[in-house]
XYZ file of C-alpha atoms in Angstrom:
366
model
C 109.193 52.850 168.479
C 108.542 52.535 164.737
C 109.241 48.792 164.832
C 106.827 48.270 167.720
C 104.076 50.226 165.944
C 104.594 48.206 162.774
C 104.590 44.846 164.571
C 101.397 45.624 166.485
C 99.697 46.963 163.348
C 100.540 43.746 161.497
C 99.397 41.662 164.472
C 95.935 43.229 164.374
C 95.807 43.482 160.589
C 96.312 39.775 159.839
C 94.144 38.281 162.575
C 90.359 38.341 162.447
C 90.164 37.464 166.138
C 92.337 40.407 167.159
C 90.454 42.780 164.868
C 87.148 41.782 166.490
C 88.560 42.396 169.952
C 89.967 45.747 168.826
C 86.597 46.842 167.434
C 84.850 45.809 170.648
C 87.275 47.943 172.655
C 86.624 50.887 170.333
C 82.859 50.583 170.821
C 83.276 50.614 174.592
C 85.555 53.685 174.574
C 83.644 56.725 173.311
C 86.573 59.101 173.816
C 88.926 56.947 171.764
C 86.279 56.528 169.075
C 86.016 60.310 168.716
C 89.781 60.864 168.665
C 90.309 58.180 165.998
C 88.148 60.191 163.568
C 86.038 57.248 162.303
C 89.037 54.948 161.781
C 88.173 51.330 162.493
C 91.604 49.694 162.424
C 95.303 50.404 162.734
C 97.343 51.488 159.740
C 100.685 49.973 158.832
C 103.766 52.120 158.368
C 105.495 52.743 155.066
C 109.274 53.153 155.064
C 109.286 55.746 152.286
C 105.946 57.578 152.329
C 106.117 59.963 155.280
C 102.511 61.064 154.807
C 101.408 57.465 155.362
C 103.630 57.288 158.452
C 101.976 60.395 159.881
C 98.511 58.837 159.506
C 99.668 55.529 160.992
C 101.244 57.191 164.048
C 98.201 59.425 164.546
C 95.897 56.401 164.556
C 98.174 54.509 166.947
C 98.425 57.485 169.316
C 94.664 58.100 169.282
C 93.889 54.429 169.962
C 96.713 53.629 172.406
C 94.285 53.032 175.279
C 92.162 50.810 173.030
C 95.236 48.867 171.882
C 96.407 48.315 175.446
C 92.957 47.129 176.525
C 92.617 44.827 173.524
C 96.033 43.272 174.141
C 95.207 42.611 177.799
C 91.915 41.027 176.807
C 93.679 38.873 174.208
C 96.259 37.821 176.821
C 93.400 36.604 179.040
C 92.086 34.685 176.015
C 95.340 32.685 175.818
C 96.922 34.778 173.075
C 100.595 34.078 173.766
C 101.915 37.027 171.765
C 99.575 39.629 173.229
C 101.658 39.973 176.390
C 104.805 40.378 174.283
C 103.192 43.287 172.440
C 101.938 44.867 175.673
C 105.332 45.243 177.376
C 106.975 47.760 174.995
C 103.992 50.118 174.690
C 103.622 50.405 178.469
C 106.867 52.335 178.714
C 107.301 56.097 178.759
C 110.354 55.902 176.493
C 107.986 54.489 173.848
C 105.156 56.992 174.337
C 107.350 60.098 174.241
C 108.985 59.285 170.854
C 105.516 58.409 169.548
C 104.236 61.891 170.399
C 107.312 63.668 169.006
C 107.511 61.709 165.739
C 103.799 62.016 165.073
C 103.962 65.771 165.576
C 106.928 66.244 163.219
C 105.535 63.942 160.531
C 102.260 65.883 160.558
C 104.280 68.996 159.689
C 106.049 67.155 156.856
C 102.960 65.359 155.490
C 101.690 68.133 153.132
C 105.194 68.606 151.697
C 105.578 64.851 151.231
C 102.261 64.584 149.375
C 103.222 67.542 147.198
C 106.575 65.997 146.243
C 104.999 62.627 145.446
C 102.575 64.182 142.983
C 103.260 63.407 139.330
C 102.797 67.098 138.455
C 105.000 68.402 141.261
C 106.056 72.046 140.946
C 109.674 72.133 142.114
C 109.661 75.892 142.625
C 106.652 75.756 144.928
C 108.129 72.686 146.599
C 111.266 74.643 147.470
C 109.185 77.464 148.947
C 107.239 74.978 151.051
C 110.467 73.238 152.083
C 111.897 76.512 153.371
C 108.679 77.152 155.292
C 108.755 73.677 156.862
C 112.453 74.074 157.669
C 111.773 77.386 159.425
C 108.898 75.915 161.464
C 110.903 72.894 162.636
C 113.965 74.995 163.420
C 111.849 77.418 165.441
C 110.274 74.566 167.418
C 113.690 73.054 168.025
C 115.132 76.296 169.441
C 112.212 77.357 171.630
C 110.741 75.319 174.460
C 107.037 76.187 174.233
C 106.317 73.383 171.759
C 108.356 70.883 173.772
C 106.396 71.688 176.936
C 103.144 70.976 175.110
C 104.478 67.722 173.624
C 105.774 66.516 176.957
C 102.477 67.311 178.681
C 100.629 65.433 175.922
C 102.902 62.418 176.450
C 102.296 62.482 180.222
C 98.524 62.594 179.709
C 98.609 59.785 177.147
C 100.767 57.655 179.453
C 98.319 58.203 182.303
C 95.483 56.631 180.264
C 97.267 53.255 180.400
C 98.796 53.687 183.853
C 102.381 54.523 182.826
C 104.480 56.946 184.865
C 106.983 59.310 183.212
C 110.373 57.763 183.927
C 113.719 58.079 182.202
C 116.041 55.093 181.638
C 118.697 54.337 184.221
C 122.081 55.886 183.486
C 125.356 54.126 184.186
C 128.820 55.395 183.412
C 130.292 52.025 182.475
C 127.670 51.385 179.739
C 129.327 52.617 176.585
C 126.476 51.942 174.111
C 123.578 53.478 176.065
C 122.212 57.009 175.814
C 123.478 58.127 179.207
C 122.407 61.764 179.060
C 123.372 63.533 182.302
C 120.075 65.120 183.416
C 118.107 65.629 186.611
C 114.548 65.107 185.309
C 112.633 62.996 182.804
C 111.485 66.089 180.914
C 115.018 67.327 180.271
C 116.144 63.801 179.364
C 113.373 63.518 176.756
C 114.272 66.855 175.206
C 117.994 66.080 174.951
C 117.765 62.438 173.881
C 114.552 62.387 171.794
C 113.404 65.781 170.568
C 116.681 67.532 169.717
C 118.344 64.583 167.886
C 115.211 63.878 165.855
C 114.683 67.532 164.947
C 118.363 67.851 163.977
C 118.087 64.764 161.777
C 115.004 66.096 159.966
C 116.594 69.524 159.446
C 119.760 67.927 158.051
C 117.769 65.728 155.651
C 115.721 68.685 154.396
C 118.887 70.682 153.801
C 120.757 67.853 152.037
C 117.873 66.648 149.867
C 116.215 69.924 148.892
C 117.729 73.220 149.997
C 121.241 72.515 148.693
C 119.731 71.642 145.288
C 117.428 74.660 145.101
C 119.633 76.375 142.493
C 119.150 73.479 140.075
C 115.392 73.579 140.542
C 115.484 77.199 139.312
C 115.616 75.741 135.794
C 111.900 74.982 135.987
C 111.394 78.656 135.087
C 112.330 77.585 131.544
C 109.013 75.736 131.256
C 106.883 77.881 128.897
C 104.111 78.439 131.433
C 106.693 79.858 133.916
C 108.602 82.111 131.508
C 106.781 85.200 132.761
C 108.710 85.005 136.045
C 112.122 84.497 134.406
C 114.632 87.319 134.984
C 118.174 87.997 133.769
C 119.568 87.126 137.175
C 117.783 83.770 137.065
C 119.169 83.079 133.597
C 122.689 83.785 134.817
C 122.159 81.576 137.848
C 120.848 78.736 135.665
C 123.861 79.065 133.371
C 126.323 78.950 136.264
C 124.569 75.961 137.847
C 124.421 73.927 134.608
C 127.683 75.167 133.113
C 129.038 71.602 132.931
C 126.043 70.560 130.780
C 125.981 73.664 128.549
C 128.760 73.732 125.937
C 127.890 77.251 124.771
C 129.163 80.536 126.169
C 127.040 82.716 128.448
C 126.189 85.178 125.666
C 125.030 82.376 123.372
C 122.891 80.911 126.174
C 121.273 84.314 126.827
C 120.492 84.684 123.141
C 118.929 81.231 123.070
C 116.795 82.154 126.077
C 115.543 85.273 124.272
C 114.570 83.193 121.224
C 112.897 80.669 123.558
C 110.791 83.391 125.187
C 109.857 84.918 121.823
C 108.959 81.460 120.515
C 106.274 80.952 123.156
C 104.963 84.514 123.089
C 103.573 83.684 119.642
C 101.507 80.823 121.058
C 98.118 80.935 122.745
C 98.681 81.247 126.548
C 96.193 78.463 127.116
C 98.261 76.007 125.061
C 101.634 76.523 126.773
C 103.279 73.363 128.181
C 103.192 73.365 131.977
C 105.347 70.319 132.782
C 108.902 69.260 132.032
C 107.723 66.188 130.159
C 105.461 68.170 127.832
C 108.160 70.793 127.301
C 110.745 68.192 126.270
C 108.173 66.690 123.936
C 107.591 70.031 122.180
C 111.160 71.385 122.120
C 113.408 71.055 119.078
C 116.873 70.030 120.370
C 118.524 71.274 117.184
C 117.211 74.813 117.657
C 117.480 74.972 121.446
C 120.271 72.512 122.393
C 121.301 74.226 125.643
C 117.765 74.524 127.007
C 117.151 70.918 126.004
C 120.237 69.810 127.971
C 119.208 71.794 131.058
C 115.656 70.426 131.103
C 116.903 66.880 130.433
C 119.189 67.072 133.463
C 116.423 68.563 135.600
C 113.869 65.889 134.736
C 116.398 63.154 135.546
C 116.992 64.352 139.131
C 113.598 64.164 140.901
C 113.443 65.336 144.498
C 111.574 62.168 145.481
C 111.557 58.551 144.308
C 107.778 58.262 144.264
C 107.639 57.233 140.591
C 110.179 54.453 141.098
C 108.338 53.233 144.186
C 105.083 53.158 142.237
C 106.842 51.012 139.638
C 107.963 48.593 142.349
C 104.399 48.415 143.671
C 103.160 47.668 140.156
C 105.725 44.893 139.782
C 104.656 43.382 143.084
C 101.042 43.248 141.926
C 101.801 41.942 138.442
C 104.507 39.381 139.099
C 102.596 37.327 141.633
C 103.084 33.644 142.421
C 100.797 32.447 139.582
C 102.873 34.580 137.198
C 106.292 33.579 138.534
C 107.421 32.258 135.123
C 106.322 35.254 133.052
C 108.989 36.397 130.595
C 110.677 39.785 130.689
C 109.066 40.958 127.452
C 105.554 40.134 128.636
C 106.199 41.644 132.069
C 107.449 44.868 130.474
C 104.355 44.984 128.295
C 102.050 44.574 131.297
C 103.945 47.313 133.128
C 103.546 49.672 130.169
C 99.822 48.911 130.052
C 99.544 49.749 133.737
C 101.620 52.942 133.487
C 99.695 54.252 130.462
C 96.235 52.996 131.373
C 94.665 56.279 130.222
C 95.674 55.659 126.602
C 93.132 54.066 124.296
C 93.821 50.700 122.634
C 92.660 49.831 119.116
C 91.474 46.261 119.674
C 91.001 45.606 115.958
C 94.609 46.583 115.242
C 95.807 44.335 118.071
C 93.842 41.351 116.699
C 95.089 42.059 113.179
C 98.734 42.182 114.264
C 98.339 39.023 116.333
C 96.624 37.135 113.514
C 99.143 38.186 110.878
C 102.197 37.648 113.052
C 102.768 34.078 112.005
C 100.814 31.155 110.592
C 98.315 29.659 113.015
C 95.877 26.805 112.802
C 92.951 28.978 113.888
C 91.610 31.561 111.445
C 91.290 34.916 113.198
C 90.607 37.043 110.098
C 88.050 36.444 107.385
C 89.096 38.075 104.138
C 86.343 38.900 101.682
């Protein structure tokens, strides 16, 4: 289903002719125009950003009737690939996963956006993860949500003339999902909803909930010290015992000095992020806290920062810059990452002019 959505989105995205036909279909369909919420084109999927996937699936679901009509019109206009794109979307085993995945990704979208923020609060992220986990687990165990999703899929399929049918089952087919059921509704629940919900629950548990004890160390950030308790300190020590060479009593004493250190400061000037805390901490005075925060900052719950770096590299190292050296490319990346920092242009010109002898005179000495 995801592959089909991506292929069709690319097909309309990179063709002016198809985009024009799509917009004409939207203008003629007032109901689809309202459900698309002022969107004028399809959105492509992103393999890593789940929030983007939720928006892309929502747009595709809301404009499914428009997409089907546009593809049929393009097929009549001798578009050879339009018929190829029409066949997979006019199947109930495509529409039902579309409804289920879009619904689940909408639940995960706020959490995904929170985790991809540069100033992500890991403690609040864990609370939100537990809330999302509870919601998905409740929907997986009770059938009221499934009934609504299935009815929504049946209604969406009816707009393009698709009947709710389940795939044919055969005992001798070893690689097919031959779920023994009597109805299409039960087949969809057992083969689509339950496996997908189980997969999401397992990923949430593996990626976040099992690491929640390590994220407790964010209470050592000066702005969060007011919520730090003795039990939390003991839990942090036990979790990071491999990275703390000191004994438990020494670590507790260091924590007391750490709290007293920041009580002397103005509450408005307390560091609120791990990066700022590591910048202000003295590793010689607080070696154990420094080790704990260094480990914590090196194990992000998402890879959003790395993905942003890859996106920057894709924009910078384009075909005209294919021969750029590593040193220059690293410099451009640093400029892009720290674009908010001011640059002293006179100092840059002075360093460039005095670097080595040049034929042109860049500086005029009085």
